[in-house]
């Protein structure tokens, strides 16, 4: 498979690795939005957030929490963003699941490019659509 993150995980491509264990690897993003911008990936290939098995997702999320705290301390950051882009429309460019950890400093930059506004009833319409799907798919939560 032609996947740059699989290549990094198997050490056939180079990266500035900051953490590694049996299942996961974390390395610095080659095109960072801030100093210390880190990517956390599973060594096994899964396309995105939705296709990650629950156990691996839980382990990777715990690891990302730990690494976020470590990075915040190491770089004396004021905060950080943990982001997962899913699908081309959401900005995903590497289709091997990853979390971004982005160290943040007071007044460094705006992450939100825009906001939209609901008209008077629209917010309820959107809530209803989502709630109907939650009922329809509730079996997926525990299944
Ligand atoms: P996405 O856009 O899929 O959420 O994030 C993919 C990230 O991987 C991007 O921020 C991009 O800069 C980073 N990236 C792409 N190719 C490489 C690479 O070969 N090495 C490293 N270290 N980062 C990469
Ligand atoms: Zn991969």
mmCIF file with all atom_site columns, C-alpha atoms and ligand atoms in Angstrom:
data_model
loop_
_atom_site.group_PDB
_atom_site.id
_atom_site.type_symbol
_atom_site.label_atom_id
_atom_site.label_alt_id
_atom_site.label_comp_id
_atom_site.label_asym_id
_atom_site.label_entity_id
_atom_site.label_seq_id
_atom_site.pdbx_PDB_ins_code
_atom_site.Cartn_x
_atom_site.Cartn_y
_atom_site.Cartn_z
_atom_site.occupancy
_atom_site.B_iso_or_equiv
_atom_site.pdbx_formal_charge
_atom_site.auth_seq_id
_atom_site.auth_comp_id
_atom_site.auth_asym_id
_atom_site.auth_atom_id
_atom_site.pdbx_PDB_model_num
ATOM   1   C  CA  . UNK A 1 1   ? 0.000   0.000  0.000  1.00 0.00 ? 1   UNK A CA  1
ATOM   2   C  CA  . UNK A 1 2   ? 1.178   3.467  -0.881 1.00 0.00 ? 2   UNK A CA  1
ATOM   3   C  CA  . UNK A 1 3   ? 0.885   5.243  2.479  1.00 0.00 ? 3   UNK A CA  1
ATOM   4   C  CA  . UNK A 1 4   ? 3.475   7.680  3.827  1.00 0.00 ? 4   UNK A CA  1
ATOM   5   C  CA  . UNK A 1 5   ? 2.465   7.069  7.453  1.00 0.00 ? 5   UNK A CA  1
ATOM   6   C  CA  . UNK A 1 6   ? 2.806   3.282  7.025  1.00 0.00 ? 6   UNK A CA  1
ATOM   7   C  CA  . UNK A 1 7   ? 6.278   4.001  5.648  1.00 0.00 ? 7   UNK A CA  1
ATOM   8   C  CA  . UNK A 1 8   ? 7.111   6.161  8.675  1.00 0.00 ? 8   UNK A CA  1
ATOM   9   C  CA  . UNK A 1 9   ? 5.741   3.466  11.022 1.00 0.00 ? 9   UNK A CA  1
ATOM   10  C  CA  . UNK A 1 10  ? 7.900   0.811  9.320  1.00 0.00 ? 10  UNK A CA  1
ATOM   11  C  CA  . UNK A 1 11  ? 10.938  3.168  9.209  1.00 0.00 ? 11  UNK A CA  1
ATOM   12  C  CA  . UNK A 1 12  ? 11.147  3.047  5.421  1.00 0.00 ? 12  UNK A CA  1
ATOM   13  C  CA  . UNK A 1 13  ? 10.587  6.825  5.482  1.00 0.00 ? 13  UNK A CA  1
ATOM   14  C  CA  . UNK A 1 14  ? 12.241  9.184  7.925  1.00 0.00 ? 14  UNK A CA  1
ATOM   15  C  CA  . UNK A 1 15  ? 10.491  11.320 10.500 1.00 0.00 ? 15  UNK A CA  1
ATOM   16  C  CA  . UNK A 1 16  ? 11.410  13.216 13.655 1.00 0.00 ? 16  UNK A CA  1
ATOM   17  C  CA  . UNK A 1 17  ? 10.010  10.622 16.074 1.00 0.00 ? 17  UNK A CA  1
ATOM   18  C  CA  . UNK A 1 18  ? 9.221   11.825 19.618 1.00 0.00 ? 18  UNK A CA  1
ATOM   19  C  CA  . UNK A 1 19  ? 7.497   8.717  21.003 1.00 0.00 ? 19  UNK A CA  1
ATOM   20  C  CA  . UNK A 1 20  ? 7.146   5.080  20.007 1.00 0.00 ? 20  UNK A CA  1
ATOM   21  C  CA  . UNK A 1 21  ? 5.764   1.896  21.518 1.00 0.00 ? 21  UNK A CA  1
ATOM   22  C  CA  . UNK A 1 22  ? 4.612   -1.435 20.111 1.00 0.00 ? 22  UNK A CA  1
ATOM   23  C  CA  . UNK A 1 23  ? 1.386   -0.069 18.593 1.00 0.00 ? 23  UNK A CA  1
ATOM   24  C  CA  . UNK A 1 24  ? 1.776   3.693  18.108 1.00 0.00 ? 24  UNK A CA  1
ATOM   25  C  CA  . UNK A 1 25  ? 4.257   6.283  16.951 1.00 0.00 ? 25  UNK A CA  1
ATOM   26  C  CA  . UNK A 1 26  ? 4.329   10.079 17.311 1.00 0.00 ? 26  UNK A CA  1
ATOM   27  C  CA  . UNK A 1 27  ? 6.433   12.400 15.151 1.00 0.00 ? 27  UNK A CA  1
ATOM   28  C  CA  . UNK A 1 28  ? 6.684   16.043 14.179 1.00 0.00 ? 28  UNK A CA  1
ATOM   29  C  CA  . UNK A 1 29  ? 4.524   17.262 11.291 1.00 0.00 ? 29  UNK A CA  1
ATOM   30  C  CA  . UNK A 1 30  ? 6.667   18.166 8.285  1.00 0.00 ? 30  UNK A CA  1
ATOM   31  C  CA  . UNK A 1 31  ? 4.421   21.166 7.505  1.00 0.00 ? 31  UNK A CA  1
ATOM   32  C  CA  . UNK A 1 32  ? 3.574   22.449 11.009 1.00 0.00 ? 32  UNK A CA  1
ATOM   33  C  CA  . UNK A 1 33  ? 1.105   25.176 11.904 1.00 0.00 ? 33  UNK A CA  1
ATOM   34  C  CA  . UNK A 1 34  ? 3.108   25.826 15.088 1.00 0.00 ? 34  UNK A CA  1
ATOM   35  C  CA  . UNK A 1 35  ? 6.453   24.738 16.598 1.00 0.00 ? 35  UNK A CA  1
ATOM   36  C  CA  . UNK A 1 36  ? 6.150   21.222 18.033 1.00 0.00 ? 36  UNK A CA  1
ATOM   37  C  CA  . UNK A 1 37  ? 3.044   20.290 15.956 1.00 0.00 ? 37  UNK A CA  1
ATOM   38  C  CA  . UNK A 1 38  ? 2.948   16.520 16.506 1.00 0.00 ? 38  UNK A CA  1
ATOM   39  C  CA  . UNK A 1 39  ? 1.121   13.664 14.797 1.00 0.00 ? 39  UNK A CA  1
ATOM   40  C  CA  . UNK A 1 40  ? 0.095   10.491 16.644 1.00 0.00 ? 40  UNK A CA  1
ATOM   41  C  CA  . UNK A 1 41  ? -0.622  7.414  14.504 1.00 0.00 ? 41  UNK A CA  1
ATOM   42  C  CA  . UNK A 1 42  ? -1.344  3.711  14.938 1.00 0.00 ? 42  UNK A CA  1
ATOM   43  C  CA  . UNK A 1 43  ? 1.361   1.537  13.370 1.00 0.00 ? 43  UNK A CA  1
ATOM   44  C  CA  . UNK A 1 44  ? -1.412  -0.508 11.755 1.00 0.00 ? 44  UNK A CA  1
ATOM   45  C  CA  . UNK A 1 45  ? -3.190  1.226  8.871  1.00 0.00 ? 45  UNK A CA  1
ATOM   46  C  CA  . UNK A 1 46  ? -6.768  2.406  9.464  1.00 0.00 ? 46  UNK A CA  1
ATOM   47  C  CA  . UNK A 1 47  ? -8.200  5.043  7.124  1.00 0.00 ? 47  UNK A CA  1
ATOM   48  C  CA  . UNK A 1 48  ? -9.825  7.376  9.628  1.00 0.00 ? 48  UNK A CA  1
ATOM   49  C  CA  . UNK A 1 49  ? -11.541 7.942  12.987 1.00 0.00 ? 49  UNK A CA  1
ATOM   50  C  CA  . UNK A 1 50  ? -14.596 5.880  11.983 1.00 0.00 ? 50  UNK A CA  1
ATOM   51  C  CA  . UNK A 1 51  ? -12.644 2.796  10.999 1.00 0.00 ? 51  UNK A CA  1
ATOM   52  C  CA  . UNK A 1 52  ? -10.437 2.656  14.111 1.00 0.00 ? 52  UNK A CA  1
ATOM   53  C  CA  . UNK A 1 53  ? -11.281 -0.386 16.277 1.00 0.00 ? 53  UNK A CA  1
ATOM   54  C  CA  . UNK A 1 54  ? -12.588 0.703  19.710 1.00 0.00 ? 54  UNK A CA  1
ATOM   55  C  CA  . UNK A 1 55  ? -9.697  -0.737 21.741 1.00 0.00 ? 55  UNK A CA  1
ATOM   56  C  CA  . UNK A 1 56  ? -6.996  0.862  19.577 1.00 0.00 ? 56  UNK A CA  1
ATOM   57  C  CA  . UNK A 1 57  ? -8.903  4.149  19.560 1.00 0.00 ? 57  UNK A CA  1
ATOM   58  C  CA  . UNK A 1 58  ? -9.098  4.157  23.353 1.00 0.00 ? 58  UNK A CA  1
ATOM   59  C  CA  . UNK A 1 59  ? -5.396  3.382  23.706 1.00 0.00 ? 59  UNK A CA  1
ATOM   60  C  CA  . UNK A 1 60  ? -4.431  6.004  21.150 1.00 0.00 ? 60  UNK A CA  1
ATOM   61  C  CA  . UNK A 1 61  ? -6.665  8.641  22.732 1.00 0.00 ? 61  UNK A CA  1
ATOM   62  C  CA  . UNK A 1 62  ? -5.088  7.983  26.149 1.00 0.00 ? 62  UNK A CA  1
ATOM   63  C  CA  . UNK A 1 63  ? -1.659  8.223  24.582 1.00 0.00 ? 63  UNK A CA  1
ATOM   64  C  CA  . UNK A 1 64  ? -2.626  11.498 22.869 1.00 0.00 ? 64  UNK A CA  1
ATOM   65  C  CA  . UNK A 1 65  ? -3.822  12.886 26.215 1.00 0.00 ? 65  UNK A CA  1
ATOM   66  C  CA  . UNK A 1 66  ? -0.494  11.937 27.797 1.00 0.00 ? 66  UNK A CA  1
ATOM   67  C  CA  . UNK A 1 67  ? 1.561   13.360 24.913 1.00 0.00 ? 67  UNK A CA  1
ATOM   68  C  CA  . UNK A 1 68  ? -0.485  16.583 24.894 1.00 0.00 ? 68  UNK A CA  1
ATOM   69  C  CA  . UNK A 1 69  ? 0.397   17.182 28.550 1.00 0.00 ? 69  UNK A CA  1
ATOM   70  C  CA  . UNK A 1 70  ? 4.037   16.331 27.975 1.00 0.00 ? 70  UNK A CA  1
ATOM   71  C  CA  . UNK A 1 71  ? 4.305   18.599 24.916 1.00 0.00 ? 71  UNK A CA  1
ATOM   72  C  CA  . UNK A 1 72  ? 2.519   21.449 26.722 1.00 0.00 ? 72  UNK A CA  1
ATOM   73  C  CA  . UNK A 1 73  ? 5.071   21.253 29.552 1.00 0.00 ? 73  UNK A CA  1
ATOM   74  C  CA  . UNK A 1 74  ? 8.094   20.719 27.309 1.00 0.00 ? 74  UNK A CA  1
ATOM   75  C  CA  . UNK A 1 75  ? 7.296   23.722 25.098 1.00 0.00 ? 75  UNK A CA  1
ATOM   76  C  CA  . UNK A 1 76  ? 5.750   25.872 27.839 1.00 0.00 ? 76  UNK A CA  1
ATOM   77  C  CA  . UNK A 1 77  ? 2.576   26.170 25.753 1.00 0.00 ? 77  UNK A CA  1
ATOM   78  C  CA  . UNK A 1 78  ? -0.501  27.936 27.111 1.00 0.00 ? 78  UNK A CA  1
ATOM   79  C  CA  . UNK A 1 79  ? -2.795  25.347 25.523 1.00 0.00 ? 79  UNK A CA  1
ATOM   80  C  CA  . UNK A 1 80  ? -3.086  22.963 22.614 1.00 0.00 ? 80  UNK A CA  1
ATOM   81  C  CA  . UNK A 1 81  ? -5.517  21.712 19.954 1.00 0.00 ? 81  UNK A CA  1
ATOM   82  C  CA  . UNK A 1 82  ? -6.158  18.002 19.421 1.00 0.00 ? 82  UNK A CA  1
ATOM   83  C  CA  . UNK A 1 83  ? -7.592  17.614 15.927 1.00 0.00 ? 83  UNK A CA  1
ATOM   84  C  CA  . UNK A 1 84  ? -8.640  14.770 13.646 1.00 0.00 ? 84  UNK A CA  1
ATOM   85  C  CA  . UNK A 1 85  ? -9.479  15.666 10.040 1.00 0.00 ? 85  UNK A CA  1
ATOM   86  C  CA  . UNK A 1 86  ? -11.749 13.116 8.378  1.00 0.00 ? 86  UNK A CA  1
ATOM   87  C  CA  . UNK A 1 87  ? -12.424 13.195 4.645  1.00 0.00 ? 87  UNK A CA  1
ATOM   88  C  CA  . UNK A 1 88  ? -11.064 15.497 1.980  1.00 0.00 ? 88  UNK A CA  1
ATOM   89  C  CA  . UNK A 1 89  ? -13.737 18.122 2.722  1.00 0.00 ? 89  UNK A CA  1
ATOM   90  C  CA  . UNK A 1 90  ? -12.472 18.269 6.317  1.00 0.00 ? 90  UNK A CA  1
ATOM   91  C  CA  . UNK A 1 91  ? -8.876  18.727 5.226  1.00 0.00 ? 91  UNK A CA  1
ATOM   92  C  CA  . UNK A 1 92  ? -7.663  15.140 5.560  1.00 0.00 ? 92  UNK A CA  1
ATOM   93  C  CA  . UNK A 1 93  ? -4.724  14.677 3.222  1.00 0.00 ? 93  UNK A CA  1
ATOM   94  C  CA  . UNK A 1 94  ? -3.166  11.484 4.601  1.00 0.00 ? 94  UNK A CA  1
ATOM   95  C  CA  . UNK A 1 95  ? -5.707  8.662  4.790  1.00 0.00 ? 95  UNK A CA  1
ATOM   96  C  CA  . UNK A 1 96  ? -4.035  6.853  7.694  1.00 0.00 ? 96  UNK A CA  1
ATOM   97  C  CA  . UNK A 1 97  ? -5.759  7.828  10.942 1.00 0.00 ? 97  UNK A CA  1
ATOM   98  C  CA  . UNK A 1 98  ? -3.921  10.397 13.050 1.00 0.00 ? 98  UNK A CA  1
ATOM   99  C  CA  . UNK A 1 99  ? -4.419  12.955 15.773 1.00 0.00 ? 99  UNK A CA  1
ATOM   100 C  CA  . UNK A 1 100 ? -2.766  16.344 15.448 1.00 0.00 ? 100 UNK A CA  1
ATOM   101 C  CA  . UNK A 1 101 ? -1.454  17.869 18.689 1.00 0.00 ? 101 UNK A CA  1
ATOM   102 C  CA  . UNK A 1 102 ? -0.862  21.589 18.087 1.00 0.00 ? 102 UNK A CA  1
ATOM   103 C  CA  . UNK A 1 103 ? 0.798   23.599 20.887 1.00 0.00 ? 103 UNK A CA  1
ATOM   104 C  CA  . UNK A 1 104 ? -0.863  26.997 21.321 1.00 0.00 ? 104 UNK A CA  1
ATOM   105 C  CA  . UNK A 1 105 ? 0.209   30.344 22.807 1.00 0.00 ? 105 UNK A CA  1
ATOM   106 C  CA  . UNK A 1 106 ? -1.859  33.366 23.801 1.00 0.00 ? 106 UNK A CA  1
ATOM   107 C  CA  . UNK A 1 107 ? -2.821  35.354 20.684 1.00 0.00 ? 107 UNK A CA  1
ATOM   108 C  CA  . UNK A 1 108 ? -0.829  33.159 18.287 1.00 0.00 ? 108 UNK A CA  1
ATOM   109 C  CA  . UNK A 1 109 ? -3.468  32.630 15.553 1.00 0.00 ? 109 UNK A CA  1
ATOM   110 C  CA  . UNK A 1 110 ? -7.170  31.948 14.988 1.00 0.00 ? 110 UNK A CA  1
ATOM   111 C  CA  . UNK A 1 111 ? -8.028  28.303 14.357 1.00 0.00 ? 111 UNK A CA  1
ATOM   112 C  CA  . UNK A 1 112 ? -11.660 28.939 13.337 1.00 0.00 ? 112 UNK A CA  1
ATOM   113 C  CA  . UNK A 1 113 ? -11.731 30.214 9.738  1.00 0.00 ? 113 UNK A CA  1
ATOM   114 C  CA  . UNK A 1 114 ? -15.422 31.222 9.922  1.00 0.00 ? 114 UNK A CA  1
ATOM   115 C  CA  . UNK A 1 115 ? -18.698 30.676 11.733 1.00 0.00 ? 115 UNK A CA  1
ATOM   116 C  CA  . UNK A 1 116 ? -22.214 30.303 10.321 1.00 0.00 ? 116 UNK A CA  1
ATOM   117 C  CA  . UNK A 1 117 ? -25.523 31.425 11.769 1.00 0.00 ? 117 UNK A CA  1
ATOM   118 C  CA  . UNK A 1 118 ? -28.722 29.388 12.130 1.00 0.00 ? 118 UNK A CA  1
ATOM   119 C  CA  . UNK A 1 119 ? -31.928 31.147 11.200 1.00 0.00 ? 119 UNK A CA  1
ATOM   120 C  CA  . UNK A 1 120 ? -34.794 31.044 13.756 1.00 0.00 ? 120 UNK A CA  1
ATOM   121 C  CA  . UNK A 1 121 ? -35.816 27.373 13.427 1.00 0.00 ? 121 UNK A CA  1
ATOM   122 C  CA  . UNK A 1 122 ? -32.804 25.848 11.750 1.00 0.00 ? 122 UNK A CA  1
ATOM   123 C  CA  . UNK A 1 123 ? -31.025 24.883 14.950 1.00 0.00 ? 123 UNK A CA  1
ATOM   124 C  CA  . UNK A 1 124 ? -33.962 22.675 15.924 1.00 0.00 ? 124 UNK A CA  1
ATOM   125 C  CA  . UNK A 1 125 ? -34.096 21.102 12.457 1.00 0.00 ? 125 UNK A CA  1
ATOM   126 C  CA  . UNK A 1 126 ? -30.426 20.143 12.679 1.00 0.00 ? 126 UNK A CA  1
ATOM   127 C  CA  . UNK A 1 127 ? -30.825 18.826 16.211 1.00 0.00 ? 127 UNK A CA  1
ATOM   128 C  CA  . UNK A 1 128 ? -33.824 16.708 15.115 1.00 0.00 ? 128 UNK A CA  1
ATOM   129 C  CA  . UNK A 1 129 ? -31.933 15.245 12.154 1.00 0.00 ? 129 UNK A CA  1
ATOM   130 C  CA  . UNK A 1 130 ? -29.065 14.226 14.418 1.00 0.00 ? 130 UNK A CA  1
ATOM   131 C  CA  . UNK A 1 131 ? -31.312 12.910 17.199 1.00 0.00 ? 131 UNK A CA  1
ATOM   132 C  CA  . UNK A 1 132 ? -33.243 10.765 14.686 1.00 0.00 ? 132 UNK A CA  1
ATOM   133 C  CA  . UNK A 1 133 ? -29.968 9.258  13.500 1.00 0.00 ? 133 UNK A CA  1
ATOM   134 C  CA  . UNK A 1 134 ? -28.838 8.711  17.101 1.00 0.00 ? 134 UNK A CA  1
ATOM   135 C  CA  . UNK A 1 135 ? -32.035 6.652  17.686 1.00 0.00 ? 135 UNK A CA  1
ATOM   136 C  CA  . UNK A 1 136 ? -31.625 4.781  14.415 1.00 0.00 ? 136 UNK A CA  1
ATOM   137 C  CA  . UNK A 1 137 ? -27.988 3.860  15.034 1.00 0.00 ? 137 UNK A CA  1
ATOM   138 C  CA  . UNK A 1 138 ? -27.907 3.482  18.827 1.00 0.00 ? 138 UNK A CA  1
ATOM   139 C  CA  . UNK A 1 139 ? -27.070 -0.209 18.358 1.00 0.00 ? 139 UNK A CA  1
ATOM   140 C  CA  . UNK A 1 140 ? -23.656 0.844  17.022 1.00 0.00 ? 140 UNK A CA  1
ATOM   141 C  CA  . UNK A 1 141 ? -22.744 2.480  20.351 1.00 0.00 ? 141 UNK A CA  1
ATOM   142 C  CA  . UNK A 1 142 ? -22.565 -0.721 22.364 1.00 0.00 ? 142 UNK A CA  1
ATOM   143 C  CA  . UNK A 1 143 ? -22.376 -3.208 19.520 1.00 0.00 ? 143 UNK A CA  1
HETATM 144 P  P1  . LIG B 2 .   ? -4.231  15.756 7.519  1.00 0.00 ? 1   LIG B P1  1
HETATM 145 O  O1  . LIG B 2 .   ? -4.234  16.882 6.536  1.00 0.00 ? 1   LIG B O1  1
HETATM 146 O  O2  . LIG B 2 .   ? -4.466  14.428 6.827  1.00 0.00 ? 1   LIG B O2  1
HETATM 147 O  O3  . LIG B 2 .   ? -5.123  15.937 8.710  1.00 0.00 ? 1   LIG B O3  1
HETATM 148 O  O4  . LIG B 2 .   ? -2.783  15.735 8.145  1.00 0.00 ? 1   LIG B O4  1
HETATM 149 C  C1  . LIG B 2 .   ? -1.691  15.148 7.510  1.00 0.00 ? 1   LIG B C1  1
HETATM 150 C  C2  . LIG B 2 .   ? -0.476  15.844 8.015  1.00 0.00 ? 1   LIG B C2  1
HETATM 151 O  O5  . LIG B 2 .   ? 0.642   15.049 7.691  1.00 0.00 ? 1   LIG B O5  1
HETATM 152 C  C3  . LIG B 2 .   ? -0.248  17.233 7.399  1.00 0.00 ? 1   LIG B C3  1
HETATM 153 O  O6  . LIG B 2 .   ? -0.263  18.216 8.410  1.00 0.00 ? 1   LIG B O6  1
HETATM 154 C  C4  . LIG B 2 .   ? 1.121   17.097 6.722  1.00 0.00 ? 1   LIG B C4  1
HETATM 155 O  O7  . LIG B 2 .   ? 1.909   18.247 6.895  1.00 0.00 ? 1   LIG B O7  1
HETATM 156 C  C5  . LIG B 2 .   ? 1.717   15.891 7.402  1.00 0.00 ? 1   LIG B C5  1
HETATM 157 N  N1  . LIG B 2 .   ? 2.598   15.113 6.543  1.00 0.00 ? 1   LIG B N1  1
HETATM 158 C  C6  . LIG B 2 .   ? 2.357   14.732 5.267  1.00 0.00 ? 1   LIG B C6  1
HETATM 159 N  N2  . LIG B 2 .   ? 3.389   14.010 4.792  1.00 0.00 ? 1   LIG B N2  1
HETATM 160 C  C7  . LIG B 2 .   ? 4.306   13.943 5.794  1.00 0.00 ? 1   LIG B C7  1
HETATM 161 C  C8  . LIG B 2 .   ? 5.602   13.343 5.906  1.00 0.00 ? 1   LIG B C8  1
HETATM 162 O  O8  . LIG B 2 .   ? 6.106   12.710 4.986  1.00 0.00 ? 1   LIG B O8  1
HETATM 163 N  N3  . LIG B 2 .   ? 6.246   13.476 7.090  1.00 0.00 ? 1   LIG B N3  1
HETATM 164 C  C9  . LIG B 2 .   ? 5.697   14.162 8.140  1.00 0.00 ? 1   LIG B C9  1
HETATM 165 N  N4  . LIG B 2 .   ? 6.432   14.244 9.260  1.00 0.00 ? 1   LIG B N4  1
HETATM 166 N  N5  . LIG B 2 .   ? 4.488   14.751 8.066  1.00 0.00 ? 1   LIG B N5  1
HETATM 167 C  C10 . LIG B 2 .   ? 3.798   14.645 6.918  1.00 0.00 ? 1   LIG B C10 1
HETATM 168 ZN ZN1 . LIG B 2 .   ? -0.966  3.768  6.344  1.00 0.00 ? 2   LIG B ZN1 1
#
